[in-house]
Amino acid sequence: MKDPLKAQAWIQQHVQPHLPQTKITCITVGNEILGGNDTQLMSNLLPAMQSVHGALVDLGLSKQVTVTTAHSLTILGNSYPPSSGSFRQDLAQYIQPILSFHAQVNSPFLINAYPYFAYKDNPGEVPLEYVLFQPNSGMVDSVTNLHYDNMLDAQIDAVYAAIKAMGHTDVEVRISETGWPSKGDPNEAGATPENAGLYNGNLMRKLEERKGTPAKPSVPIDIYVFALFNEDLKPGPASERNYGLYYPDGTPVYDIGFKGYLPQLIFTADSNKNNVLSIFNFLIFLTLYLLLSA
């Protein structure tokens, strides 16, 4: 994607034909690149983002489609208390110009945030209620005196603090992934259908309120839930295959309290078109629900 001609060809093939009938608002160039160890990829990340954005400008699409990339929380060097959030020093050379790009083109800074990981690693120290948006005493930021009753808000504000420490207050943070596994290996504490249902269900109710975080109360959080389906063939720990709201056959994994149970998606060997329509209709239903609740 560093090559402007290849970036434009990709957009013309994969984006432009679907507009305007499909609402495409954002292109993510890479996923968690800065959380890896490939310095060549890290160096190519911003040039690729710039090239894709340039192609969108040339094609007259930059007003409706933004360009960004998604990061894991491992790019933070410190996240506690949230107001002291900072990026890792070894990544500053990459993050600083990326933030300038976001500010210039008005695109969001995306974070994949999973309170589940914090609970799994320290179930004896991290209160389950704090990560599941349930009633709890929470924590108070000793610097700002702001009270946090859930970990996701704290994670978001830690990213905002890290961005501010680099001189930017003009970049919005959005959550490109968050979720909770319904099943895991014996050493993966908390990975149950009950906890997954509570996390995603309470998250939906939180989004309905259209409130921001303690540090950004006037900026409603924008979140993509991971994931629609269980990825039954995905390698790694059992939890990696069990983040979905649905099983691969289209039946709901658990109840998230979202207007009752999730609708069942019916799959048959001779109704591929209907399968696509079932998924499409559910996504429209989900989108309309969130829009109406706003």
Short mmCIF file of N, CA and C in Angstrom, two decimals, residues 15 43 68 208 218:
data_model
loop_
_atom_site.label_atom_id
_atom_site.label_comp_id
_atom_site.label_asym_id
_atom_site.label_seq_id
_atom_site.Cartn_x
_atom_site.Cartn_y
_atom_site.Cartn_z
N VAL A 15 -13.36 -1.10 -2.68
CA VAL A 15 -14.16 -0.10 -1.98
C VAL A 15 -15.14 0.60 -2.91
N SER A 43 7.80 0.57 10.19
CA SER A 43 8.27 1.71 9.40
C SER A 43 7.38 1.95 8.18
N THR A 68 -7.13 4.72 9.03
CA THR A 68 -6.51 4.59 10.34
C THR A 68 -5.85 3.22 10.43
N GLU A 208 -26.01 2.53 25.13
CA GLU A 208 -27.32 3.17 25.02
C GLU A 208 -27.36 4.53 25.72
N SER A 218 -18.11 14.27 27.59
CA SER A 218 -18.94 14.78 26.50
C SER A 218 -18.67 14.09 25.17
#
